[in-house]
Coordinates of C-alpha atoms in Angstrom, one line a residue:
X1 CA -18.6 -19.7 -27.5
X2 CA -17.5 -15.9 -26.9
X3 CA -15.0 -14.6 -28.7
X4 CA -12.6 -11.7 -28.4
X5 CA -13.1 -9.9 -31.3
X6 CA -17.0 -9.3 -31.1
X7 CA -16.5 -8.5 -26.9
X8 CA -14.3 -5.6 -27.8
X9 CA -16.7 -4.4 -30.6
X10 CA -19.0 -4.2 -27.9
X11 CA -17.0 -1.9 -25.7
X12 CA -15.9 0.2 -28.8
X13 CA -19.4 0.6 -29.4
X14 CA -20.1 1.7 -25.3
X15 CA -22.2 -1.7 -24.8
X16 CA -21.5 -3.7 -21.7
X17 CA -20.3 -7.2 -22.5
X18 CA -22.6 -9.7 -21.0
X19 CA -20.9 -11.3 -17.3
X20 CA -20.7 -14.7 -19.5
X21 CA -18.4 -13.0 -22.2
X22 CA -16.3 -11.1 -19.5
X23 CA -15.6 -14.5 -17.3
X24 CA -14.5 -16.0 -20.6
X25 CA -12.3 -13.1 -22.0
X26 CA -10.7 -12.8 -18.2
X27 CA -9.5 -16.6 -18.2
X28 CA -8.8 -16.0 -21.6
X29 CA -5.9 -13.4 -20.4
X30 CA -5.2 -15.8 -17.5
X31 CA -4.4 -18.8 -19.8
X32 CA -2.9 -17.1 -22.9
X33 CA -6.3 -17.8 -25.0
X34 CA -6.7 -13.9 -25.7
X35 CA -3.9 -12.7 -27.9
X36 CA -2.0 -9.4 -26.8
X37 CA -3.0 -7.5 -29.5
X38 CA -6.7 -8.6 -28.4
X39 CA -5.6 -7.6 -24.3
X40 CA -4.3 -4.2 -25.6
X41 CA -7.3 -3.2 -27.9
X42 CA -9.6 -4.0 -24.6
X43 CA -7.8 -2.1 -22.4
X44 CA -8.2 0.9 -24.5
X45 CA -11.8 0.3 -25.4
X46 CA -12.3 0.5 -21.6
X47 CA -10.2 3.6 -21.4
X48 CA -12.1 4.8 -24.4
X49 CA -15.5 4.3 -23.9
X50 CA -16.0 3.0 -19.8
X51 CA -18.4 0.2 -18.5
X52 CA -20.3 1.8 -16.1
X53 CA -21.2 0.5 -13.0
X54 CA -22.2 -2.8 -13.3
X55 CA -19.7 -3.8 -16.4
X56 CA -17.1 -2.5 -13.4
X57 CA -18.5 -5.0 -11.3
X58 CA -18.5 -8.3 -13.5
X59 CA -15.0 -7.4 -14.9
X60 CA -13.4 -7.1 -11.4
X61 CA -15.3 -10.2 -10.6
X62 CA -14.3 -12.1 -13.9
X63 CA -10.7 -10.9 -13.1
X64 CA -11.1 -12.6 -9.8
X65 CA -12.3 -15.8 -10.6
X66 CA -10.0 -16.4 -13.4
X67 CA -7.6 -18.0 -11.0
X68 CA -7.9 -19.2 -7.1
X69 CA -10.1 -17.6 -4.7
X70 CA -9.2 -18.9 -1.0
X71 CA -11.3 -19.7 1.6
X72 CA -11.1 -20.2 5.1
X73 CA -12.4 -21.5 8.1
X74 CA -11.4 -19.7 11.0
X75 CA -13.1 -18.5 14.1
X76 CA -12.9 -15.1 13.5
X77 CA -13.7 -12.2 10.4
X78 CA -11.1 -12.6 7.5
X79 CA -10.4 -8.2 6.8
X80 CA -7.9 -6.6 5.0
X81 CA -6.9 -3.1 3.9
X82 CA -5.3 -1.7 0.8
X83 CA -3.6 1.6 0.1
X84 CA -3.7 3.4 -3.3
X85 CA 0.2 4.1 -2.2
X86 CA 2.1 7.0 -0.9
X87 CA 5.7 7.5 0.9
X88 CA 6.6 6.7 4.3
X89 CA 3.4 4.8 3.9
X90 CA 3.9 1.6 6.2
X91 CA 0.2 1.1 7.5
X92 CA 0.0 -2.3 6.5
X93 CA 3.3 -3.6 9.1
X94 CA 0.7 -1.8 12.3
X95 CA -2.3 -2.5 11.0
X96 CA -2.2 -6.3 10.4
X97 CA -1.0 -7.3 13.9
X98 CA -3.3 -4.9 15.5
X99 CA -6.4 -6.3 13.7
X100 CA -5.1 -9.9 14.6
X101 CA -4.6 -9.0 18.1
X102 CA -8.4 -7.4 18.4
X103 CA -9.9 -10.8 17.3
X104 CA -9.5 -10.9 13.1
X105 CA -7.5 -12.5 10.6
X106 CA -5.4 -10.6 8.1
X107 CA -4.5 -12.3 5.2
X108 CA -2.9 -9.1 3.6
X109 CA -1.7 -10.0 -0.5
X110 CA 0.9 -7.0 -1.1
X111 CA 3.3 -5.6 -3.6
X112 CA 6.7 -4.2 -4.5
X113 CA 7.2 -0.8 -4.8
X114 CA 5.6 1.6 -7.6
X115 CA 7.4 4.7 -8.8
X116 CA 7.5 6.9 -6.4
X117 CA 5.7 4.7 -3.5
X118 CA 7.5 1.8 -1.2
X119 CA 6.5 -1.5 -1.5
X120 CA 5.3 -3.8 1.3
X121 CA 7.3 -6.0 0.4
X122 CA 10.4 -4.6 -0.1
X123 CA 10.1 -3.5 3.8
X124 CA 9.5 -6.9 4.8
X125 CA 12.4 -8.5 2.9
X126 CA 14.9 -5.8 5.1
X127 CA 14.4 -8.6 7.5
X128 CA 16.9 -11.2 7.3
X129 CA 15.6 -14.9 6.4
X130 CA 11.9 -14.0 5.7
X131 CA 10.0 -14.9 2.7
X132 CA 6.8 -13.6 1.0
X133 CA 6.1 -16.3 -1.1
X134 CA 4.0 -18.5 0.5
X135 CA 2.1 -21.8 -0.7
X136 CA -1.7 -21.5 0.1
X137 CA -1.2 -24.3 3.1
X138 CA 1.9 -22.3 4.3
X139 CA -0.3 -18.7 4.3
X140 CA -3.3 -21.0 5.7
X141 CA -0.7 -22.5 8.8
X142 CA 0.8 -18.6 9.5
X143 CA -2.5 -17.1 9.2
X144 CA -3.9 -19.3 12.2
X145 CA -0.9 -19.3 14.3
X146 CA -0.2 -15.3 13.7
X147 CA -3.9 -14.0 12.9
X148 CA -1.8 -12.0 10.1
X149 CA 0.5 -12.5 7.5
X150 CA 1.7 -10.3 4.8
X151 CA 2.4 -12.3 1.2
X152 CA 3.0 -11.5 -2.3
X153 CA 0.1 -13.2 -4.7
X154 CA 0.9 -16.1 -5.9
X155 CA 0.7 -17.0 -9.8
X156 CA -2.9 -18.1 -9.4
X157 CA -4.2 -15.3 -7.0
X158 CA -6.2 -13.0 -10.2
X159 CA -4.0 -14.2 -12.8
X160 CA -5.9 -11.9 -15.2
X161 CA -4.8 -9.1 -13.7
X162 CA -1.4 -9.9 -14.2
X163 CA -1.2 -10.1 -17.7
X164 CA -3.8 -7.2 -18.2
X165 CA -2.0 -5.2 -15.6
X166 CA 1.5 -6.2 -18.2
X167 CA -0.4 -4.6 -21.5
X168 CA -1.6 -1.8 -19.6
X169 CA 1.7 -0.4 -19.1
X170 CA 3.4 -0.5 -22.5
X171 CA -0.2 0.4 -24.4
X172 CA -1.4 3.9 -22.1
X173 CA -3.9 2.6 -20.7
X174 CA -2.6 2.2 -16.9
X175 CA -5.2 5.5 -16.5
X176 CA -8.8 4.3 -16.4
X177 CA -11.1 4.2 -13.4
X178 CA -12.7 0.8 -14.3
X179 CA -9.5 -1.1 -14.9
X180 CA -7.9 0.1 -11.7
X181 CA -10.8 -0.6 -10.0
X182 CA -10.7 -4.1 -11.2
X183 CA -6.9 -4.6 -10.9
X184 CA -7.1 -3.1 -7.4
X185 CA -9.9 -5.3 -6.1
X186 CA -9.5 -8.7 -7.7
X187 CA -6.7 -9.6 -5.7
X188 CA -8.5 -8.4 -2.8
X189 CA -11.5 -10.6 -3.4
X190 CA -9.4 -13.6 -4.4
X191 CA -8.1 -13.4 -0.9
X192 CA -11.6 -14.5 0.4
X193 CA -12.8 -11.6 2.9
X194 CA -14.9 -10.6 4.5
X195 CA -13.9 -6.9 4.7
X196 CA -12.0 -4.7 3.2
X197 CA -11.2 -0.9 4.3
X198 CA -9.1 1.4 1.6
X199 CA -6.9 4.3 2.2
X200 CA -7.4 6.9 -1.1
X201 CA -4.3 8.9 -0.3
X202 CA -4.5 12.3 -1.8
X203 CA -1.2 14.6 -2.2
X204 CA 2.0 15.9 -2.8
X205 CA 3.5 12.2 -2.3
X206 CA 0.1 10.2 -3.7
X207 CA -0.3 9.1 -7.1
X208 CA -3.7 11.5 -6.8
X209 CA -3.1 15.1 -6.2
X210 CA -6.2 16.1 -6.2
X211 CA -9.3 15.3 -4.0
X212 CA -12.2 15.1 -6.2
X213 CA -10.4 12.6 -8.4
X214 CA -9.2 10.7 -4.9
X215 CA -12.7 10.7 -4.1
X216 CA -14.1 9.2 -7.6
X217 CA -11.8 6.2 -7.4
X218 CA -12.7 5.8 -3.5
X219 CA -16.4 5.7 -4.8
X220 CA -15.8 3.2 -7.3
X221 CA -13.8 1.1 -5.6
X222 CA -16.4 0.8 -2.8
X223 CA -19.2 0.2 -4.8
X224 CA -17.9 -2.3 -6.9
X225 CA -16.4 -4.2 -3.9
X226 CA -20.0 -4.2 -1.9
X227 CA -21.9 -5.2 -5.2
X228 CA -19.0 -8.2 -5.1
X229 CA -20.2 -8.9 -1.6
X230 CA -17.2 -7.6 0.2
X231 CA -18.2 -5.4 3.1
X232 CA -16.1 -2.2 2.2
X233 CA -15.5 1.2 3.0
X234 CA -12.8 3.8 1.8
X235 CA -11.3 6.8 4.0
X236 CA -8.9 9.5 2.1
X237 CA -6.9 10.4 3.5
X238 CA -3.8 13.3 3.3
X239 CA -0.6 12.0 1.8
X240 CA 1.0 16.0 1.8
X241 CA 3.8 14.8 4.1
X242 CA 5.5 11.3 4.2
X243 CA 2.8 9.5 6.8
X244 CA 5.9 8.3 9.2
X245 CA 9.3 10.4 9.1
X246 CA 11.4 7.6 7.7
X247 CA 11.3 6.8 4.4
X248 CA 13.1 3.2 2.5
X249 CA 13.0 -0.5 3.8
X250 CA 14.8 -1.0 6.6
X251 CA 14.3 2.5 8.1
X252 CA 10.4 2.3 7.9
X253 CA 10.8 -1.5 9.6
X254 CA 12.6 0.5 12.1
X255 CA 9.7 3.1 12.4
X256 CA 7.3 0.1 12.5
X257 CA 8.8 -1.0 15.7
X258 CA 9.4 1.6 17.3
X259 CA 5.2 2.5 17.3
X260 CA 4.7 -1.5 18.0
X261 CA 7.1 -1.6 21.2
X262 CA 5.5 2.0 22.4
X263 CA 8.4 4.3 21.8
X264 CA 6.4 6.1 19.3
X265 CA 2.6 6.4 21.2
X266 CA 1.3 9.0 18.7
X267 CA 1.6 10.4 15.7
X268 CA 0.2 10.6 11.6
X269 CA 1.2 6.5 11.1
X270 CA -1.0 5.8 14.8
X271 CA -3.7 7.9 13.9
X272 CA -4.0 6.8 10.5
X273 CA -3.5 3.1 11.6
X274 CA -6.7 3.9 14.2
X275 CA -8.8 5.4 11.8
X276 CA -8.9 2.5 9.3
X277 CA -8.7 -0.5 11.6
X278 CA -11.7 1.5 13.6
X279 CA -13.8 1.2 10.1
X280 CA -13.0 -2.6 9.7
X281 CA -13.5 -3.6 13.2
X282 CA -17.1 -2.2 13.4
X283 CA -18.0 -3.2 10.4
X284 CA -17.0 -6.8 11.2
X285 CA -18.3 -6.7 14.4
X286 CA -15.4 -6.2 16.3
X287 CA -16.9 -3.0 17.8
X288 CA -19.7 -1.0 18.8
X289 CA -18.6 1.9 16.6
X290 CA -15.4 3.4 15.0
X291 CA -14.4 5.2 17.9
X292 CA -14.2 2.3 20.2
X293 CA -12.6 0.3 16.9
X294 CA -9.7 2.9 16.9
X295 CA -9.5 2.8 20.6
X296 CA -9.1 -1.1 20.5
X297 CA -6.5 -1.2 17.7
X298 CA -4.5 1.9 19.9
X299 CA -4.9 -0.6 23.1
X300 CA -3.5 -3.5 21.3
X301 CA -0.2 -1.2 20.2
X302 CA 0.0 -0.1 23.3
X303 CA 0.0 -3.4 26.0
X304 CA 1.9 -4.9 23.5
X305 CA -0.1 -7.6 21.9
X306 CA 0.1 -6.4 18.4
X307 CA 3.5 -6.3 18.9
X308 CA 3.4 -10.1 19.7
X309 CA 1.0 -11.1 16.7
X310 CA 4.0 -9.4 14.4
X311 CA 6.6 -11.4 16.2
X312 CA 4.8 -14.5 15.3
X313 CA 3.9 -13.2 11.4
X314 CA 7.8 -12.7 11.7
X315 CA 9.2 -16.1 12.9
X316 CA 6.0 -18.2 11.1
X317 CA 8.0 -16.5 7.6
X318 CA 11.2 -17.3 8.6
X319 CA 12.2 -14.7 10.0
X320 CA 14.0 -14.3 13.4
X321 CA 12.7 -15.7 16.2
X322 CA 13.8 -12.9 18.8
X323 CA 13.4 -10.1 16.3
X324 CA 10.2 -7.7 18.2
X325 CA 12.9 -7.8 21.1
X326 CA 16.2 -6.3 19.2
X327 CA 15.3 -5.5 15.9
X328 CA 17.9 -3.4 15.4
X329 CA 20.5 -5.7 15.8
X330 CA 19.2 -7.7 12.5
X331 CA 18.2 -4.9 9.8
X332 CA 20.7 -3.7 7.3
X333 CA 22.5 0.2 8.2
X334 CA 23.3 2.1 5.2
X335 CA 27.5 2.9 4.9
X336 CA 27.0 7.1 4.5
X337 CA 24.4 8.4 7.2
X338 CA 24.1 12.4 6.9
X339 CA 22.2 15.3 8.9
X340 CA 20.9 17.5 6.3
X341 CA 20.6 21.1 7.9
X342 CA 18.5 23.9 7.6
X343 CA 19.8 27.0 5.6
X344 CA 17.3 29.2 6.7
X345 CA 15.6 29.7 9.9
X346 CA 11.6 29.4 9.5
X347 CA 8.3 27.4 9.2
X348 CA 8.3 24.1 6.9
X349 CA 4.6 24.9 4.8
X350 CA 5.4 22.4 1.9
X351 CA 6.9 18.9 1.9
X352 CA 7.1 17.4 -2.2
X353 CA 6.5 14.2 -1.2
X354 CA 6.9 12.6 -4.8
X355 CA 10.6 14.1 -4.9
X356 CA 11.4 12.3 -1.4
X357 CA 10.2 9.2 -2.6
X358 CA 12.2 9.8 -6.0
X359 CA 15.0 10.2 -4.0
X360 CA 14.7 7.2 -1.8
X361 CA 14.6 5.4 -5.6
X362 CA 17.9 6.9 -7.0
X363 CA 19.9 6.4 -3.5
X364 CA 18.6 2.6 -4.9
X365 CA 16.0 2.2 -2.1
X366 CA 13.3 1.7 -4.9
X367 CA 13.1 0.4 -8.5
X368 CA 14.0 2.3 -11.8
X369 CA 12.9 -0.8 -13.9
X370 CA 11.6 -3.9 -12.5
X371 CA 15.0 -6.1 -12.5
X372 CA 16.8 -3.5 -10.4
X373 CA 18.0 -5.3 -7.2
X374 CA 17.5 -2.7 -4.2
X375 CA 19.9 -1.7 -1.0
X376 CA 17.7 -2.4 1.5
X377 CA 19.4 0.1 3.9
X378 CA 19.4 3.1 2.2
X379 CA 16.5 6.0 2.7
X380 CA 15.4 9.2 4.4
X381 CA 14.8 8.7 8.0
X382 CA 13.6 12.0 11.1
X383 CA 12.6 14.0 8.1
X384 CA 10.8 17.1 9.8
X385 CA 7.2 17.3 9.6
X386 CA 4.5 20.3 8.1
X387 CA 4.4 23.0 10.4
X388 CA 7.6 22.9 12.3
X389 CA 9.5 26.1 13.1
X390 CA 13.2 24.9 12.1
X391 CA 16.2 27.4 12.9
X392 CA 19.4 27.0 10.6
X393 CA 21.8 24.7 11.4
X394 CA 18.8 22.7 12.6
X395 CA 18.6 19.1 10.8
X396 CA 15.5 18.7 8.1
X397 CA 16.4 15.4 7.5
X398 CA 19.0 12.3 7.7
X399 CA 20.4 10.9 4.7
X400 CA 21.4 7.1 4.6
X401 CA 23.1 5.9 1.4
X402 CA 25.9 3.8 -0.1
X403 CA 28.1 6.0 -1.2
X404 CA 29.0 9.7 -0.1
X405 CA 28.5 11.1 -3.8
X406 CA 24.8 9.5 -3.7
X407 CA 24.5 11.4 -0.7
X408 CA 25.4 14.7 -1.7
X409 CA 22.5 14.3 -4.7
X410 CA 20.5 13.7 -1.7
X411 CA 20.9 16.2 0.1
X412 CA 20.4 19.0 -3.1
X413 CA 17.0 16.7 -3.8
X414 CA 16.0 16.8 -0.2
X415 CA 16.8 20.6 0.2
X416 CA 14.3 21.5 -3.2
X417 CA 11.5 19.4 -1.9
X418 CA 11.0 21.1 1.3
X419 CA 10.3 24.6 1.3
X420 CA 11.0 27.0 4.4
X421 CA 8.9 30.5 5.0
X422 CA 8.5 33.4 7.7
X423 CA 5.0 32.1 8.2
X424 CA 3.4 28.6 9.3
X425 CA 0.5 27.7 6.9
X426 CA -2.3 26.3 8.2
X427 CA -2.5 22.6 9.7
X428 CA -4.9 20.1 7.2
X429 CA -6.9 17.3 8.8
X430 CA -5.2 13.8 8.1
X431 CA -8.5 12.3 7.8
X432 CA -10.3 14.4 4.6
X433 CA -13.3 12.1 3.8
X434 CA -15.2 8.9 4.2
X435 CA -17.0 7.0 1.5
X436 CA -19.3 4.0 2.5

């Protein structure tokens, strides 16, 4: 019989529990058996003292066993991809009915938005009549008949993770490379893959500014999910700009279909989309190598069949039926809609990408606590990109809110994050690294 108190004396004392002790302390968070006093003394022996390697590995897999892991049956590699979060970020929305239409199944467990960052989710629910939460035989039924769907966890996906992730956040401890590790990738693994590809984003707009500490958690997180037997590899990737130039729900729905239905053929959100969906598809065996990977998943935007897997995802969630062919005519428009100009003429060299994402929040397209109900419509949406030589009088960006006093805030946010000199700086590769 294990028991709490000697497991975190262990940790205190920088021994690794034994994998017996961790399984029984993990469903000990999942069904209430460990005490939040015990849950928040863990958590900060881990951010204390670490767990190395393999302690990293039998937590996250602890974590993941303490509730359902799914399985599947289909004819065809079960992949997935998760981002560490970043604005404008809608990669999941291509990616998934790309990967479906080049032969794999996506059964993609998401979230809501996180500070700064938009939430899968919250995109998704722009879209009238759709839900998220899914039964395991409902996600089983769209997952065959789509090839994708997108779904928040349910209560027994990681369960662990739940309540550890809960004391994390009112004890400090939300900063410690083993526990995001294990947070991160025991909902992965309870989905039942067979590979996983993550995007580290690194940036003005990322939770991770800088690089070497991007490229820590992307080693970590790789590691941990190959020694779990998940085929994985991480790409980082630069999240200095918003990666499409629409940022809130609705308006990055409308982003996502414009690049499924081909009025968007290139771009930051295509050639990030390529890039990861390239590294899943050869390592499933989907393709030769990652070019011809990226190459596929850019065919199946551009013929149109990704376009049709998300129309099915769509429908099979209860969604509309017609809505890949007049989308517009279903998602919500925002009551104030604004051109922000330029007050200068010049070259945009830096984009705050955290501010922009703030914004998006207080115009009440994000959360400021977790009960907040969001407007769905409001957002940032053609905001210009790095590089661009803007004259005055030329627009930086559209505003879309409620109320014409939440757009004049805006507009004074949107005007301090982007910043407007005589001289172009120097164009950064989108693609910074690979790890596994």
């Amino acid at each position: 019989m294990s028991d709490a108190r000697a497991i975190i004396s262990k940790l205190s004392k920088r021994q690794t529990p034994a994998r017996d002790e961790l399984n029984w302390f993990a469903r000990g968070l999942g069904d209430g058996t460990v005490t939040d006093a015990q849950a928040g003394a863990f958590a900060m022996a881990v951010c204390l003292s670490g767990m190395g390697d393999v302690g990293r590995v039998a937590l996250t897999m602890a974590m993941r066993d303490s509730g359902s892991v799914l399985t599947w049956d289909l004819p065809g590699p079960v992949l997935d991809k998760h981002s560490t979060g970043g604005v404008g970020d809608c990669v999941s929305l291509v990616l998934a009915p790309a990967l479906a239409a080049c032969g794999a199944y996506v059964p993609m467990i998401s979230g809501q938005g996180l500070g700064h960052t938009g939430g899968t989710l919250d995109k998704l629910h722009a879209i009238p009549g759709l839900s998220t939460h899914l039964s395991p035989e409902r996600l089983t039924d769209v997952v065959q008949r789509a090839g994708c769907a997108i779904v928040s966890a349910s209560a027994d996906i990681a369960p662990a993770d739940k309540r550890l992730y809960a004391v994390r956040d009112v004890t400090a401890t939300v900063d410690s490379l083993d526990l995001i590790t294990a947070s991160i990738l025991s909902k992965k693994l309870a989905a039942g893959l067979d590979g996983l590809v993550l995007d580290v984003k690194v940036g003005s707009g990322a939770f991770m500014k800088d690089v070497e500490a991007a490229r820590g958690l992307a080693d970590a997180l790789v590691k941990t999910a190959n020694a779990a037997g998940c085929k994985t590899t991480a790409l980082i990737t630069d999240m200095n700009q918003p990666l499409a130039p629409s940022l809130g729900n609705a308006l990055e729905i409308n982003e996502v279909m414009r690049v499924l239905t081909g009025q968007v053929k290139k771009g930051a959100l295509i050639e990030v989309c390529a890039s990861l969906g390239g590294v899943l598809l050869t390592n499933a065996g989907l393709a030769t190598d990652v070019q011809a990977g990226a190459d596929a998943i850019i065919q199946a935007l551009a013929d149109g069949r990704a376009a049709e897997r998300f129309g099915a995802m769509i429908a099979a969630m209860g969604g509309p039926v017609q809505f890949v062919e007049s989308w517009w005519r279903f998602l919500p428009e925002a009551t104030v809609i604004r051109e922000i100009p330029a007050l200068q003429s010049g070259y945009i060299t830096a984009i705050d990408g955290e501010a922009l994402g703030f914004t998006v929040v207080n115009l009440g397209g994000g959360r400021r606590v977790e009960t907040d109900k969001l407007n769905l419509a409001v957002g940032l949406s053609d905001v210009a990109r790095l590089g661009t030589k803007v004259q005055r009088g030329q627009p930086l960006a559209v505003v879309h809110a409620a109320r014409a006093v939440d757009a004049d805030r805006a507009e004074t946010a949107l005007r301090a994050a982007i910043t407007i000199t005589d001289k172009a700086a120097p164009k950064s590769d989108l693609i910074l690294d690979r790890v596994g």
